[in-house]
Amino acid sequence: MTLAKPELASFEPIEVDFSEHRVLDRFSDDELAEINQQLETAHPTEILRWADEAFGDRLIQMSSFAIDGMAIFDMFWKINPKARLATLDTMRLFEETYDLMDRIARRYNTEVEVHYPDIREVGRMIRQHGMNLFYKGVDNRKLCCEIRKVNPLNKALNEADAWITGLRRDQGMKRGNIEIIQKDFAHDAYKVNPMANWTAEMIREYVIENKVPYNILHDKGFPSIGCAPCTRAVQPGEDERSGRWWWESDPDAKECGIHTVAPAG
Ligand code: SF4
């Protein structure tokens, strides 16, 4: 498949003025629609190759080190051995996830970019609401996600024009409508969703076939992996995200906020 290589706009790398949408001006809506049309049936590797050419070192993969992210990074690294891999260390992750970070760093000879929450914000939150505040209501849980995930992500994306996610359409809810390449107005960046059309089974097959290191929690009934206090194993046949914030009743609330798409303008 041949895609026109986009012109790279010049930009100031650190401070992002969200009101001007400078990065998001790189492609018009019509151009983006055409790109998405061409990439709709492309293999994730082709999507990643396009993104690597389009955004260069301003492209970053954000991963929670779940299996989808590991499959993506294997493909991304094979395209570009300097592929950037970043994660949000909420300081409440599973030990198995930290182990995997070390294994990935060794296997690909790469340095994982780890972003931490502001420790003063964490301290203030704990003093006001307690260590395990997330069990005391959705507002508390969202506050914790905001401080430990959303705010660090905002800082991480100051160093990127585009970020790669592991979102899939078959995960349902708001994820059912994602585009392959979409505008992320909240961060003045493009979001690249190479696995949009893949299934969990296709990802697992890729990982096994290519001997990609993955989190051993996936073999213990965890289809989705997040923070330790907020993730549990699920029964066969249960929705893959049902183990996240399982004590909350509203299925539409089962997002931490990092994939919220802010409206344009
Ligand atoms: S998933 Fe749980 S521990 Fe992690 S940031 Fe959100 S509320 Fe806090």
mmCIF file of C-alpha atoms and ligand atoms in Angstrom:
data_model
loop_
_atom_site.group_PDB
_atom_site.id
_atom_site.type_symbol
_atom_site.label_atom_id
_atom_site.label_comp_id
_atom_site.label_asym_id
_atom_site.label_seq_id
_atom_site.Cartn_x
_atom_site.Cartn_y
_atom_site.Cartn_z
ATOM 1 C CA MET A 1 0.000 0.000 0.000
ATOM 2 C CA THR A 2 1.380 3.413 -0.908
ATOM 3 C CA LEU A 3 0.496 6.376 1.223
ATOM 4 C CA ALA A 4 1.640 9.921 0.694
ATOM 5 C CA LYS A 5 4.249 10.823 3.266
ATOM 6 C CA PRO A 6 2.966 13.896 5.083
ATOM 7 C CA GLU A 7 4.892 17.113 5.359
ATOM 8 C CA LEU A 8 6.217 17.472 8.893
ATOM 9 C CA ALA A 9 5.174 20.793 10.326
ATOM 10 C CA SER A 10 7.629 22.767 12.434
ATOM 11 C CA PHE A 11 6.670 23.158 16.062
ATOM 12 C CA GLU A 12 7.922 24.154 19.479
ATOM 13 C CA PRO A 13 8.455 20.862 21.322
ATOM 14 C CA ILE A 14 7.773 21.584 24.987
ATOM 15 C CA GLU A 15 4.938 24.026 25.660
ATOM 16 C CA VAL A 16 1.714 23.090 23.881
ATOM 17 C CA ASP A 17 -0.897 25.771 23.410
ATOM 18 C CA PHE A 18 -4.107 23.729 23.235
ATOM 19 C CA SER A 19 -6.120 26.684 21.940
ATOM 20 C CA GLU A 20 -4.171 26.809 18.661
ATOM 21 C CA HIS A 21 -4.216 23.073 17.885
ATOM 22 C CA ARG A 22 -0.914 23.398 16.076
ATOM 23 C CA VAL A 23 -0.143 19.687 15.895
ATOM 24 C CA LEU A 24 -3.667 18.780 14.944
ATOM 25 C CA ASP A 25 -3.499 21.200 12.013
ATOM 26 C CA ARG A 26 -1.087 18.829 10.316
ATOM 27 C CA PHE A 27 -3.890 16.975 8.549
ATOM 28 C CA SER A 28 -7.210 18.455 7.498
ATOM 29 C CA ASP A 29 -10.322 16.457 8.311
ATOM 30 C CA ASP A 30 -10.541 15.378 4.651
ATOM 31 C CA GLU A 31 -6.909 14.224 4.602
ATOM 32 C CA LEU A 32 -7.400 12.302 7.818
ATOM 33 C CA ALA A 33 -10.518 10.634 6.450
ATOM 34 C CA GLU A 34 -8.562 9.538 3.382
ATOM 35 C CA ILE A 35 -5.695 8.214 5.512
ATOM 36 C CA ASN A 36 -8.137 6.260 7.651
ATOM 37 C CA GLN A 37 -9.823 4.840 4.594
ATOM 38 C CA GLN A 38 -6.495 3.568 3.292
ATOM 39 C CA LEU A 39 -5.436 2.176 6.668
ATOM 40 C CA GLU A 40 -8.771 0.585 7.536
ATOM 41 C CA THR A 41 -7.805 -2.819 6.168
ATOM 42 C CA ALA A 42 -4.071 -2.516 6.841
ATOM 43 C CA HIS A 43 -2.143 -4.861 9.138
ATOM 44 C CA PRO A 44 -1.100 -3.181 12.427
ATOM 45 C CA THR A 45 2.505 -3.251 11.189
ATOM 46 C CA GLU A 46 1.567 -1.140 8.167
ATOM 47 C CA ILE A 47 -0.304 1.297 10.401
ATOM 48 C CA LEU A 48 2.721 1.602 12.681
ATOM 49 C CA ARG A 49 5.042 2.079 9.705
ATOM 50 C CA TRP A 50 2.858 4.881 8.420
ATOM 51 C CA ALA A 51 2.815 6.522 11.870
ATOM 52 C CA ASP A 52 6.591 6.128 12.259
ATOM 53 C CA GLU A 53 7.145 7.911 8.939
ATOM 54 C CA ALA A 54 4.571 10.573 9.703
ATOM 55 C CA PHE A 55 5.632 11.487 13.233
ATOM 56 C CA GLY A 56 9.235 10.278 13.620
ATOM 57 C CA ASP A 57 10.616 10.637 17.124
ATOM 58 C CA ARG A 58 7.523 12.575 18.170
ATOM 59 C CA LEU A 59 5.630 9.257 18.107
ATOM 60 C CA ILE A 60 5.373 7.403 21.402
ATOM 61 C CA GLN A 61 3.689 4.189 22.474
ATOM 62 C CA MET A 62 1.919 4.484 25.815
ATOM 63 C CA SER A 63 1.437 1.057 27.359
ATOM 64 C CA SER A 64 0.197 -0.461 30.594
ATOM 65 C CA PHE A 65 2.291 -3.527 29.709
ATOM 66 C CA ALA A 66 -0.753 -5.639 28.964
ATOM 67 C CA ILE A 67 -0.474 -8.166 26.143
ATOM 68 C CA ASP A 68 -1.837 -5.894 23.403
ATOM 69 C CA GLY A 69 0.834 -3.306 24.135
ATOM 70 C CA MET A 70 3.564 -5.951 24.032
ATOM 71 C CA ALA A 71 2.426 -7.176 20.608
ATOM 72 C CA ILE A 72 2.373 -3.594 19.357
ATOM 73 C CA PHE A 73 5.820 -2.831 20.740
ATOM 74 C CA ASP A 74 7.274 -5.944 19.104
ATOM 75 C CA MET A 75 5.932 -4.753 15.727
ATOM 76 C CA PHE A 76 6.930 -1.131 16.366
ATOM 77 C CA TRP A 77 10.490 -2.062 17.429
ATOM 78 C CA LYS A 78 10.933 -4.250 14.358
ATOM 79 C CA ILE A 79 10.128 -1.192 12.234
ATOM 80 C CA ASN A 80 12.232 1.191 14.295
ATOM 81 C CA PRO A 81 14.728 -0.117 16.909
ATOM 82 C CA LYS A 82 14.575 3.336 18.510
ATOM 83 C CA ALA A 83 10.802 3.049 18.989
ATOM 84 C CA ARG A 84 9.710 4.954 22.085
ATOM 85 C CA LEU A 85 7.848 2.971 24.746
ATOM 86 C CA ALA A 86 6.383 4.787 27.741
ATOM 87 C CA THR A 87 4.266 3.853 30.719
ATOM 88 C CA LEU A 88 2.518 5.463 33.647
ATOM 89 C CA ASP A 89 3.775 4.078 36.931
ATOM 90 C CA THR A 90 0.867 4.817 39.262
ATOM 91 C CA MET A 91 2.907 3.366 42.145
ATOM 92 C CA ARG A 92 0.104 0.821 42.659
ATOM 93 C CA LEU A 93 0.978 -1.627 39.871
ATOM 94 C CA PHE A 94 1.353 -5.400 40.174
ATOM 95 C CA GLU A 95 4.786 -6.811 40.935
ATOM 96 C CA GLU A 96 4.394 -8.910 37.756
ATOM 97 C CA THR A 97 4.036 -5.723 35.712
ATOM 98 C CA TYR A 98 7.262 -4.281 37.122
ATOM 99 C CA ASP A 99 8.993 -7.586 36.337
ATOM 100 C CA LEU A 100 7.761 -7.379 32.760
ATOM 101 C CA MET A 101 9.084 -3.832 32.358
ATOM 102 C CA ASP A 102 12.570 -5.134 33.143
ATOM 103 C CA ARG A 103 12.167 -8.110 30.811
ATOM 104 C CA ILE A 104 11.051 -5.877 27.938
ATOM 105 C CA ALA A 105 13.904 -3.426 28.516
ATOM 106 C CA ARG A 106 16.407 -6.305 28.346
ATOM 107 C CA ARG A 107 14.833 -8.138 25.416
ATOM 108 C CA TYR A 108 14.621 -5.048 23.172
ATOM 109 C CA ASN A 109 17.627 -3.230 24.622
ATOM 110 C CA THR A 110 15.435 -0.223 25.171
ATOM 111 C CA GLU A 111 14.835 2.272 27.928
ATOM 112 C CA VAL A 112 11.204 2.420 28.985
ATOM 113 C CA GLU A 113 10.087 6.011 29.606
ATOM 114 C CA VAL A 114 8.385 5.849 33.011
ATOM 115 C CA HIS A 115 6.132 8.693 34.095
ATOM 116 C CA TYR A 116 5.187 9.104 37.758
ATOM 117 C CA PRO A 117 2.466 11.067 39.495
ATOM 118 C CA ASP A 118 3.305 14.257 41.368
ATOM 119 C CA ILE A 119 4.118 12.917 44.821
ATOM 120 C CA ARG A 120 2.746 16.071 46.521
ATOM 121 C CA GLU A 121 -0.614 15.598 44.798
ATOM 122 C CA VAL A 122 -0.644 11.933 45.839
ATOM 123 C CA GLY A 123 0.187 12.854 49.436
ATOM 124 C CA ARG A 124 -2.543 15.492 49.591
ATOM 125 C CA MET A 125 -5.083 13.057 48.148
ATOM 126 C CA ILE A 126 -4.183 10.326 50.640
ATOM 127 C CA ARG A 127 -4.314 12.713 53.590
ATOM 128 C CA GLN A 128 -7.781 13.876 52.550
ATOM 129 C CA HIS A 129 -9.346 10.620 51.378
ATOM 130 C CA GLY A 130 -7.239 7.707 52.649
ATOM 131 C CA MET A 131 -4.885 5.188 51.041
ATOM 132 C CA ASN A 132 -7.586 3.105 49.353
ATOM 133 C CA LEU A 133 -9.963 5.930 48.499
ATOM 134 C CA PHE A 134 -11.024 4.348 45.195
ATOM 135 C CA TYR A 135 -13.297 1.879 47.004
ATOM 136 C CA LYS A 136 -15.276 4.738 48.551
ATOM 137 C CA GLY A 137 -17.073 5.989 45.444
ATOM 138 C CA VAL A 138 -16.632 6.780 41.750
ATOM 139 C CA ASP A 139 -15.606 10.395 42.423
ATOM 140 C CA ASN A 140 -12.777 9.255 44.657
ATOM 141 C CA ARG A 141 -11.727 6.622 42.140
ATOM 142 C CA LYS A 142 -11.677 9.162 39.326
ATOM 143 C CA LEU A 143 -9.649 11.556 41.472
ATOM 144 C CA CYS A 144 -7.060 8.833 42.034
ATOM 145 C CA CYS A 145 -6.966 8.001 38.305
ATOM 146 C CA GLU A 146 -6.615 11.674 37.488
ATOM 147 C CA ILE A 147 -3.674 12.195 39.827
ATOM 148 C CA ARG A 148 -1.917 8.902 39.151
ATOM 149 C CA LYS A 149 -2.654 8.515 35.422
ATOM 150 C CA VAL A 150 -4.275 11.452 33.627
ATOM 151 C CA ASN A 151 -1.957 14.193 34.891
ATOM 152 C CA PRO A 152 1.246 12.192 34.221
ATOM 153 C CA LEU A 153 -0.064 11.314 30.747
ATOM 154 C CA ASN A 154 -0.639 14.995 30.013
ATOM 155 C CA LYS A 155 2.995 15.699 30.871
ATOM 156 C CA ALA A 156 4.256 12.709 28.884
ATOM 157 C CA LEU A 157 2.384 13.831 25.796
ATOM 158 C CA ASN A 158 4.061 17.224 25.877
ATOM 159 C CA GLU A 159 6.937 15.260 24.344
ATOM 160 C CA ALA A 160 4.865 13.727 21.546
ATOM 161 C CA ASP A 161 2.753 14.654 18.546
ATOM 162 C CA ALA A 162 1.136 11.229 18.345
ATOM 163 C CA TRP A 163 0.653 8.327 20.729
ATOM 164 C CA ILE A 164 0.012 4.690 20.063
ATOM 165 C CA THR A 165 -2.634 2.850 22.080
ATOM 166 C CA GLY A 166 -3.863 -0.738 22.274
ATOM 167 C CA LEU A 167 -7.548 0.199 21.935
ATOM 168 C CA ARG A 168 -9.747 -2.255 20.027
ATOM 169 C CA ARG A 169 -13.223 -1.753 18.629
ATOM 170 C CA ASP A 170 -14.406 -5.120 19.915
ATOM 171 C CA GLN A 171 -13.875 -3.917 23.490
ATOM 172 C CA GLY A 172 -17.197 -2.130 23.075
ATOM 173 C CA MET A 173 -18.524 0.908 24.914
ATOM 174 C CA LYS A 174 -16.973 4.124 23.555
ATOM 175 C CA ARG A 175 -14.135 2.088 22.054
ATOM 176 C CA GLY A 176 -16.492 0.656 19.425
ATOM 177 C CA ASN A 177 -16.248 3.858 17.368
ATOM 178 C CA ILE A 178 -12.516 4.538 17.375
ATOM 179 C CA GLU A 179 -10.709 5.448 14.157
ATOM 180 C CA ILE A 180 -7.317 4.052 13.189
ATOM 181 C CA ILE A 181 -5.841 7.554 13.377
ATOM 182 C CA GLN A 182 -7.859 10.016 15.383
ATOM 183 C CA LYS A 183 -7.513 13.499 16.710
ATOM 184 C CA ASP A 184 -6.954 13.712 20.447
ATOM 185 C CA PHE A 185 -8.070 17.255 21.159
ATOM 186 C CA ALA A 186 -7.356 16.910 24.870
ATOM 187 C CA HIS A 187 -3.625 16.586 24.153
ATOM 188 C CA ASP A 188 -3.276 18.334 20.809
ATOM 189 C CA ALA A 189 -1.943 15.075 19.423
ATOM 190 C CA TYR A 190 -2.936 12.236 17.140
ATOM 191 C CA LYS A 191 -3.913 8.914 18.577
ATOM 192 C CA VAL A 192 -2.819 5.825 16.633
ATOM 193 C CA ASN A 193 -4.899 2.703 17.223
ATOM 194 C CA PRO A 194 -3.181 -0.067 15.236
ATOM 195 C CA MET A 195 -5.190 -2.852 16.925
ATOM 196 C CA ALA A 196 -8.587 -1.253 16.246
ATOM 197 C CA ASN A 197 -9.625 -4.160 14.024
ATOM 198 C CA TRP A 198 -7.866 -6.983 15.844
ATOM 199 C CA THR A 199 -9.293 -9.281 18.489
ATOM 200 C CA ALA A 200 -7.801 -10.478 21.765
ATOM 201 C CA GLU A 201 -7.287 -13.898 20.168
ATOM 202 C CA MET A 202 -5.340 -12.459 17.201
ATOM 203 C CA ILE A 203 -3.083 -10.588 19.623
ATOM 204 C CA ARG A 204 -2.470 -13.703 21.709
ATOM 205 C CA GLU A 205 -1.601 -15.696 18.567
ATOM 206 C CA TYR A 206 0.862 -13.003 17.478
ATOM 207 C CA VAL A 207 2.531 -12.965 20.895
ATOM 208 C CA ILE A 208 2.947 -16.743 20.989
ATOM 209 C CA GLU A 209 4.134 -16.981 17.387
ATOM 210 C CA ASN A 210 6.703 -14.233 17.875
ATOM 211 C CA LYS A 211 7.731 -15.245 21.408
ATOM 212 C CA VAL A 212 6.941 -11.797 22.748
ATOM 213 C CA PRO A 213 7.353 -11.453 26.548
ATOM 214 C CA TYR A 214 4.022 -10.859 28.264
ATOM 215 C CA ASN A 215 2.590 -10.379 31.746
ATOM 216 C CA ILE A 216 2.119 -13.745 33.459
ATOM 217 C CA LEU A 217 -1.098 -12.417 35.018
ATOM 218 C CA HIS A 218 -2.724 -13.064 31.627
ATOM 219 C CA ASP A 219 -2.273 -16.795 32.333
ATOM 220 C CA LYS A 220 -4.017 -16.377 35.685
ATOM 221 C CA GLY A 221 -7.354 -15.028 34.446
ATOM 222 C CA PHE A 222 -6.490 -11.342 33.990
ATOM 223 C CA PRO A 223 -7.467 -10.303 30.447
ATOM 224 C CA SER A 224 -6.973 -6.628 31.311
ATOM 225 C CA ILE A 225 -4.225 -5.356 33.605
ATOM 226 C CA GLY A 226 -4.177 -2.084 35.482
ATOM 227 C CA CYS A 227 -3.426 -1.134 39.080
ATOM 228 C CA ALA A 228 -3.313 -3.987 41.598
ATOM 229 C CA PRO A 229 -6.080 -2.763 43.944
ATOM 230 C CA CYS A 230 -8.420 -2.066 41.012
ATOM 231 C CA THR A 231 -7.974 -5.167 38.837
ATOM 232 C CA ARG A 232 -8.966 -8.748 39.449
ATOM 233 C CA ALA A 233 -9.189 -11.971 37.481
ATOM 234 C CA VAL A 234 -12.408 -12.743 35.578
ATOM 235 C CA GLN A 235 -14.257 -15.973 34.918
ATOM 236 C CA PRO A 236 -14.178 -17.550 31.426
ATOM 237 C CA GLY A 237 -16.808 -15.854 29.249
ATOM 238 C CA GLU A 238 -16.950 -12.670 31.320
ATOM 239 C CA ASP A 239 -16.327 -9.333 29.613
ATOM 240 C CA GLU A 240 -12.583 -8.680 29.474
ATOM 241 C CA ARG A 241 -12.891 -5.338 31.269
ATOM 242 C CA SER A 242 -15.220 -6.647 33.964
ATOM 243 C CA GLY A 243 -12.250 -7.179 36.285
ATOM 244 C CA ARG A 244 -11.472 -3.447 36.294
ATOM 245 C CA TRP A 245 -13.135 -1.460 39.132
ATOM 246 C CA TRP A 246 -15.435 -4.453 39.570
ATOM 247 C CA TRP A 247 -17.224 -2.910 42.533
ATOM 248 C CA GLU A 248 -18.667 -0.115 40.357
ATOM 249 C CA SER A 249 -22.071 -0.767 38.823
ATOM 250 C CA ASP A 250 -21.988 1.559 35.776
ATOM 251 C CA PRO A 251 -20.189 -0.257 32.908
ATOM 252 C CA ASP A 252 -19.816 3.020 30.977
ATOM 253 C CA ALA A 253 -17.741 4.433 33.837
ATOM 254 C CA LYS A 254 -15.053 1.754 33.445
ATOM 255 C CA GLU A 255 -12.442 4.090 32.003
ATOM 256 C CA CYS A 256 -9.708 5.896 33.872
ATOM 257 C CA GLY A 257 -9.932 9.085 31.820
ATOM 258 C CA ILE A 258 -6.807 8.755 29.691
ATOM 259 C CA HIS A 259 -8.874 7.834 26.636
ATOM 260 C CA THR A 260 -11.462 10.559 27.034
ATOM 261 C CA VAL A 261 -11.848 12.377 23.748
ATOM 262 C CA ALA A 262 -12.395 16.041 24.355
ATOM 263 C CA PRO A 263 -14.683 17.789 21.864
ATOM 264 C CA ALA A 264 -13.128 19.812 19.113
ATOM 265 C CA GLY A 265 -12.652 23.517 19.525
HETATM 266 S S1 SF4 B 1 -6.759 2.296 38.705
HETATM 267 FE FE1 SF4 B 1 -7.131 2.443 40.946
HETATM 268 S S2 SF4 B 1 -5.128 2.723 41.967
HETATM 269 FE FE2 SF4 B 1 -4.874 3.039 39.751
HETATM 270 S S3 SF4 B 1 -4.999 5.223 39.505
HETATM 271 FE FE3 SF4 B 1 -7.091 4.458 39.138
HETATM 272 S S4 SF4 B 1 -8.121 4.410 41.129
HETATM 273 FE FE4 SF4 B 1 -5.921 4.761 41.503
#
